[in-house]
PDB file of C-alpha atoms in Angstrom:
ATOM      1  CA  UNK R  28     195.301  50.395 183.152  1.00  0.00           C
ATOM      2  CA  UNK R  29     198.515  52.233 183.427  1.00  0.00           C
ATOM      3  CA  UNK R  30     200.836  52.610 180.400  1.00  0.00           C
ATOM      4  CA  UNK R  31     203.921  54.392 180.250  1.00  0.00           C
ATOM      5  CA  UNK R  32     207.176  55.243 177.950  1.00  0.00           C
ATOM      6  CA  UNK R  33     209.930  56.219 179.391  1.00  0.00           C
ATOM      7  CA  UNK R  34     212.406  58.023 176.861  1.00  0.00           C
ATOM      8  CA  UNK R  35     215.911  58.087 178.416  1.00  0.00           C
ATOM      9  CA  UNK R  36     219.436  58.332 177.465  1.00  0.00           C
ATOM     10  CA  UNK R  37     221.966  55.218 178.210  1.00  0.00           C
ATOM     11  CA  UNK R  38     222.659  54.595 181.341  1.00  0.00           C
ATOM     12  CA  UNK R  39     219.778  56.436 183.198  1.00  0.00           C
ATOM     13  CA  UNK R  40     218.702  53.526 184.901  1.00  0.00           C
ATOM     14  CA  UNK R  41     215.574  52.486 182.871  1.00  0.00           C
ATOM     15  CA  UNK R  42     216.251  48.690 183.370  1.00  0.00           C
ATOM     16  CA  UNK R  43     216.574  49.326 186.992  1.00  0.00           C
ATOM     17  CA  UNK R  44     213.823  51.065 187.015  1.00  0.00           C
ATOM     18  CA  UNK R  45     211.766  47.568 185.280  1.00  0.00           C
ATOM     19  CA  UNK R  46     213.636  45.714 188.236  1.00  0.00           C
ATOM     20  CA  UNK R  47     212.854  47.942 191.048  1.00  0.00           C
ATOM     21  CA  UNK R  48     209.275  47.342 189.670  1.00  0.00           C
ATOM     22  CA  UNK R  49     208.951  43.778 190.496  1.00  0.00           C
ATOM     23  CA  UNK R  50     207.237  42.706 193.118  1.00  0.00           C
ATOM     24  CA  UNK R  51     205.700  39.110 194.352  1.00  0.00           C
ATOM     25  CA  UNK R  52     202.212  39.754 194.110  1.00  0.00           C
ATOM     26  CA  UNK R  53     201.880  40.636 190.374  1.00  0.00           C
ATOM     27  CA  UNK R  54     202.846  38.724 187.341  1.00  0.00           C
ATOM     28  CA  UNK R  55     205.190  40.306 185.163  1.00  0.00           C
ATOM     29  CA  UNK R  56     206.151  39.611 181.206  1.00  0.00           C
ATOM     30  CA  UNK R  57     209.766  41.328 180.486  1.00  0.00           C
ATOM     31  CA  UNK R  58     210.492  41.585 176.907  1.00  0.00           C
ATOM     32  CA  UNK R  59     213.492  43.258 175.063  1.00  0.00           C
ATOM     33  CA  UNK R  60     214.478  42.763 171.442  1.00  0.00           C
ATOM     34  CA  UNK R  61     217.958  41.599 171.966  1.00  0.00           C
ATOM     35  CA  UNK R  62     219.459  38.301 173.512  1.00  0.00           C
ATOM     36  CA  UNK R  63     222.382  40.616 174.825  1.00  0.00           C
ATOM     37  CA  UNK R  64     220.072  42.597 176.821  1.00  0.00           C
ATOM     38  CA  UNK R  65     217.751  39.592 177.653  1.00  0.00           C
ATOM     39  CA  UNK R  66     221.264  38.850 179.684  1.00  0.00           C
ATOM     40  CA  UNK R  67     221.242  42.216 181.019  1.00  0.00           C
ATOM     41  CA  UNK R  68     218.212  41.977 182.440  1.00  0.00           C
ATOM     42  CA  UNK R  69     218.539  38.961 183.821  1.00  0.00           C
ATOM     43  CA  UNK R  70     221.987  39.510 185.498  1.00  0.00           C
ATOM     44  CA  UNK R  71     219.922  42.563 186.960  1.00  0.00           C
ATOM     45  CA  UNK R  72     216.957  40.157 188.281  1.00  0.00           C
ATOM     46  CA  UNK R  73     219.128  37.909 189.802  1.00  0.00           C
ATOM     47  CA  UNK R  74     221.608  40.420 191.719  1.00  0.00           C
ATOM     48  CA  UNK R  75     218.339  42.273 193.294  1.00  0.00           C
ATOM     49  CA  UNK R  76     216.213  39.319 193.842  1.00  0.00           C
ATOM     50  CA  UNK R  77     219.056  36.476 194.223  1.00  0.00           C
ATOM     51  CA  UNK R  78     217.051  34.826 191.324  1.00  0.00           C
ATOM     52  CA  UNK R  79     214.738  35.239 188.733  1.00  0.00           C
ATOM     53  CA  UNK R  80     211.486  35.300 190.686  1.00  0.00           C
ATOM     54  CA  UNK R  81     208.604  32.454 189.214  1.00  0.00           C
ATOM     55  CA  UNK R  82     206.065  35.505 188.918  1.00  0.00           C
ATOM     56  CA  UNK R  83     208.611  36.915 185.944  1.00  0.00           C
ATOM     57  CA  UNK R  84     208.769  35.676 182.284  1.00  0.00           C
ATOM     58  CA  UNK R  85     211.528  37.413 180.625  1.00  0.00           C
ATOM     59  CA  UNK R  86     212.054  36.619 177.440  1.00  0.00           C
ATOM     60  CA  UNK R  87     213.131  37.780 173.940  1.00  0.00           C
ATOM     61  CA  UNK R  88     209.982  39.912 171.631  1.00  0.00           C
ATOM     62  CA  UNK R  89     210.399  37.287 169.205  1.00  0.00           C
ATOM     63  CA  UNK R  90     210.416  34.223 171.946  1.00  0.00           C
ATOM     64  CA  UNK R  91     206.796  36.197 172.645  1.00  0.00           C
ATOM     65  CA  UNK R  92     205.586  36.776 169.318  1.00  0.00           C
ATOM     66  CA  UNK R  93     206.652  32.748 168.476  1.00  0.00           C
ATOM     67  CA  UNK R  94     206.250  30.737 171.498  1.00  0.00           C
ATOM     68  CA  UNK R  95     203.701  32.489 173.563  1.00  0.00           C
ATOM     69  CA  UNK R  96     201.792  34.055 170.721  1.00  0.00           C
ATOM     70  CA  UNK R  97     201.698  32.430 167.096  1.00  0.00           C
ATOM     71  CA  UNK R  98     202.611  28.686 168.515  1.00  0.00           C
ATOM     72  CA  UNK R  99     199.391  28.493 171.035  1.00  0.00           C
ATOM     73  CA  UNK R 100     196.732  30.905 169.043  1.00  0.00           C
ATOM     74  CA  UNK R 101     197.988  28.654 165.530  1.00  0.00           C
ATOM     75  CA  UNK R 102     197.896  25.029 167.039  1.00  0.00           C
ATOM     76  CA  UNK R 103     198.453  22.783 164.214  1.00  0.00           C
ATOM     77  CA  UNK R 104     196.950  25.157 161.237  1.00  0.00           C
ATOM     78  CA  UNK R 105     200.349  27.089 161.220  1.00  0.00           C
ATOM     79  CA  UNK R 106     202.380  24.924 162.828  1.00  0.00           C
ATOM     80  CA  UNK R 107     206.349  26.505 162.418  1.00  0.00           C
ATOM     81  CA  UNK R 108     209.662  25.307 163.308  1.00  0.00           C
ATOM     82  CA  UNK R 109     211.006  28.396 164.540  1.00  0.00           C
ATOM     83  CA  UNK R 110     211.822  32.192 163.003  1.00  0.00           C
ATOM     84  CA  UNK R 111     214.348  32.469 160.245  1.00  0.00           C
ATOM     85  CA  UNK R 112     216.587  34.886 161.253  1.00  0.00           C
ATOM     86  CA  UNK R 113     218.642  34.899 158.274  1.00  0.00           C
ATOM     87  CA  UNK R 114     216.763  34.925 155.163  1.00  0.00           C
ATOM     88  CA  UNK R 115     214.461  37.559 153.263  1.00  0.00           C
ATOM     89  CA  UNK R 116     211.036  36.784 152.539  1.00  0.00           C
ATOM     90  CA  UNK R 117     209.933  36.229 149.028  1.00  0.00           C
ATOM     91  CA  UNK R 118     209.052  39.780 147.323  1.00  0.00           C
ATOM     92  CA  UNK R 119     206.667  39.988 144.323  1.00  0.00           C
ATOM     93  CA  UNK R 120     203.590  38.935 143.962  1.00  0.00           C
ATOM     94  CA  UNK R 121     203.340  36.925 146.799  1.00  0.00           C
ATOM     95  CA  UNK R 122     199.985  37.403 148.535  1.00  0.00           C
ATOM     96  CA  UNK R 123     199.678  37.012 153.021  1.00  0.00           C
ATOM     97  CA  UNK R 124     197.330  34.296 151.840  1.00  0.00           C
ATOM     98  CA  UNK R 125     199.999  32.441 149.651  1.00  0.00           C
ATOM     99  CA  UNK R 126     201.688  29.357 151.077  1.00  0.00           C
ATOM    100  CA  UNK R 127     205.646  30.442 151.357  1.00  0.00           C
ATOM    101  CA  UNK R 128     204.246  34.271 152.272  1.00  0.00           C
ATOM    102  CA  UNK R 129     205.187  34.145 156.231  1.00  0.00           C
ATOM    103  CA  UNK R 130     207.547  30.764 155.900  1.00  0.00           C
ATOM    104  CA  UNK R 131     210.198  29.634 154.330  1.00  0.00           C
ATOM    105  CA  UNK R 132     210.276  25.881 152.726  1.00  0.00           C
ATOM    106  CA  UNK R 133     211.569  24.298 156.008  1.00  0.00           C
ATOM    107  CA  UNK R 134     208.395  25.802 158.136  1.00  0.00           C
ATOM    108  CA  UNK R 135     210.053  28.864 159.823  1.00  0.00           C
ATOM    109  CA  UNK R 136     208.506  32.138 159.800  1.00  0.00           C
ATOM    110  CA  UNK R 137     210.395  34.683 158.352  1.00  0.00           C
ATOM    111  CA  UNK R 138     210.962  37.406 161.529  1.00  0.00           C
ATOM    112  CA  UNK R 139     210.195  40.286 159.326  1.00  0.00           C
ATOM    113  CA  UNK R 140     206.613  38.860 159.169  1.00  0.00           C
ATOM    114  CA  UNK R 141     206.029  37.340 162.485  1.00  0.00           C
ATOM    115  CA  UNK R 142     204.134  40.211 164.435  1.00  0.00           C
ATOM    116  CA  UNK R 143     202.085  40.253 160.673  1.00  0.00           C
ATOM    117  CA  UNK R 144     201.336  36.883 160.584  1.00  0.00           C
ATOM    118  CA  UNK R 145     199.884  37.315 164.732  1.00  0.00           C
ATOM    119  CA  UNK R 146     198.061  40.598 164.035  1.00  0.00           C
ATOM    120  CA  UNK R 147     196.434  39.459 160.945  1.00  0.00           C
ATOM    121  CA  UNK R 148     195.456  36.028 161.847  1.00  0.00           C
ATOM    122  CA  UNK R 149     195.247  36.087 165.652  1.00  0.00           C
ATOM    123  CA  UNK R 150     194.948  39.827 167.112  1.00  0.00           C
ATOM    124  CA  UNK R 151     192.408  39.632 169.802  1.00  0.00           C
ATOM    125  CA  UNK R 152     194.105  35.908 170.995  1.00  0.00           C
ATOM    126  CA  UNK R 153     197.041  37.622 172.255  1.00  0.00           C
ATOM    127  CA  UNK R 154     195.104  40.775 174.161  1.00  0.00           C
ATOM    128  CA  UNK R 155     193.303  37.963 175.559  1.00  0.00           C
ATOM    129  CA  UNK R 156     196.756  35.469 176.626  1.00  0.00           C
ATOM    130  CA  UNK R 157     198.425  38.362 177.798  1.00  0.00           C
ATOM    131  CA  UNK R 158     195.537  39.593 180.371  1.00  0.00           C
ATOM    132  CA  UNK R 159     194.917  36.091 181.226  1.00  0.00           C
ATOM    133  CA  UNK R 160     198.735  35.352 181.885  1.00  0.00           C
ATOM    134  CA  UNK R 161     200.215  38.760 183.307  1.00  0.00           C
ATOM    135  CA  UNK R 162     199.614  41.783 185.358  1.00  0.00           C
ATOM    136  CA  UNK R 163     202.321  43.664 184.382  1.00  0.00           C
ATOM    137  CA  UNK R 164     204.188  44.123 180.660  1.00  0.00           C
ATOM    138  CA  UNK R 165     207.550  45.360 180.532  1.00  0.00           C
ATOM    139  CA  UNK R 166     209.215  46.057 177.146  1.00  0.00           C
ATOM    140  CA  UNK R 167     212.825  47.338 177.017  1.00  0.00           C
ATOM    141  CA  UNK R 168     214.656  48.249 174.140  1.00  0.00           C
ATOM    142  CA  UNK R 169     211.269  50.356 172.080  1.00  0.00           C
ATOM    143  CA  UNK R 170     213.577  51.933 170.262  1.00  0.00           C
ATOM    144  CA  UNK R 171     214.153  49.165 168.168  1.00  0.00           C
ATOM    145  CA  UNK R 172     210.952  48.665 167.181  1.00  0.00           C
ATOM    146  CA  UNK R 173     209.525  49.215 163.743  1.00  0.00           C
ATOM    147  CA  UNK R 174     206.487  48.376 161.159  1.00  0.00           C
ATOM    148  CA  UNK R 175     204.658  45.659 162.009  1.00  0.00           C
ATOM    149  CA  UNK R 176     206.403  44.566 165.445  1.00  0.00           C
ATOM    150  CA  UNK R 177     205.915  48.736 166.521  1.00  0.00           C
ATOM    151  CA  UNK R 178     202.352  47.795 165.703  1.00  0.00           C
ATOM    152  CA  UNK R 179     202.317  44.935 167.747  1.00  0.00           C
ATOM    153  CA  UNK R 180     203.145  46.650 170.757  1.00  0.00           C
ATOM    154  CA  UNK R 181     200.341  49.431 170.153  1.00  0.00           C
ATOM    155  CA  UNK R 182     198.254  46.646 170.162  1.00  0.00           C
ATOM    156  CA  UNK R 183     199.436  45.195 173.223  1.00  0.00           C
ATOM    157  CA  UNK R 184     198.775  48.716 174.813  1.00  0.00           C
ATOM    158  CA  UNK R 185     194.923  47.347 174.243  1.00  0.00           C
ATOM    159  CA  UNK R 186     195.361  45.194 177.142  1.00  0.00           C
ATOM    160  CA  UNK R 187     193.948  45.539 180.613  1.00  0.00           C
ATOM    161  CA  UNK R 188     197.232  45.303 182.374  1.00  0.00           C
ATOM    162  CA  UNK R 189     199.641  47.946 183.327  1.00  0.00           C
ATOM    163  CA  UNK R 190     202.181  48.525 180.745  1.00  0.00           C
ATOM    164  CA  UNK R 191     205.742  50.081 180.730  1.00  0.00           C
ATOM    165  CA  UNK R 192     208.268  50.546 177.772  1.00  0.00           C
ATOM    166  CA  UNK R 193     211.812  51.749 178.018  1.00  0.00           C
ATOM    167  CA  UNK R 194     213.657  53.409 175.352  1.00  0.00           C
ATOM    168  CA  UNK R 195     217.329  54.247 175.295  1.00  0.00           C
ATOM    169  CA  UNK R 196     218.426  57.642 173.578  1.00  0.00           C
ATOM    170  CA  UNK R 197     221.686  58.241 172.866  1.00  0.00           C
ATOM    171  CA  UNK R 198     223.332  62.300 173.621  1.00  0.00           C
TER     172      UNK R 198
END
């Protein structure tokens, strides 16, 4: 299948070119890192298609790592209340086998260890949800992706379906 970065500076038109992309016969999966371009795109959706159309999931990466990743693939062996956001994971000794590695005390994974936590315990689950689910991946923002979540979307690249990632660069 298809994949493709496009490297552009701000305002090229890389999220129009995701929305001019969208069509009714495919299923597409929209993902950016931030909530405040999660709006953007949206707002964009709805002024060319008077809606966001049912074929398109847009979401947040870490909506897709939690609820459409780790959530399903875990069921009720890692069963988390949401990301924590706020706090740093434990450092040390601390093993990825060691309750308290990927969650904090009230059940929520810590975000730096999300994508970890899915490509250590659950890597060919999400190829497989992700072919099964879409046609089309869209993920705006790359440029702030690192570490692990960088590696997730390398491994998303696995997938039969075609693939495109935007990247703003600045000057």
């Amino acid at each position: 299948m298809d994949k493709k970065v496009l490297l552009a500076v701000a305002g090229a038109g890389k999220t129009t070119e995701i929305v001019g992309r969208i069509d009714e016969e495919r299923r597409f999966l929209i993902f950016t890192y931030t909530e405040e371009n999660l709006l953007n795109l949206r707002k964009k959706i709805e002024a060319k298609h008077g809606r966001v159309p049912p074929n398109v999931h847009l979401m947040t990466y870490f909506t897709f790592l939690h609820s459409f990743c780790l959530r399903p693939l875990a069921g009720l062996k890692r069963r988390s209340r949401g990301i924590n956001f706020n706090d740093s994971p434990p450092q040390g000794r601390f093993t990825d086998r060691e309750p308290g590695y990927y969650m904090d005390a009230s059940r929520r994974i810590y975000v730096s260890r999300v994508a970890k936590a899915v490509m250590k315990h659950y890597p060919e689950g999400v190829v497989e949800r992700v072919e099964r689910f879409f046609d089309v991946v869209c993920v705006d923002e790359v440029q702030d992706f690192a570490s692990h979540d960088f590696n997730m979307l390398l491994h998303l690249a696995r997938a039969n379906v075609e693939m495109r990632s935007e990247e703003r660069r600045v000057g």
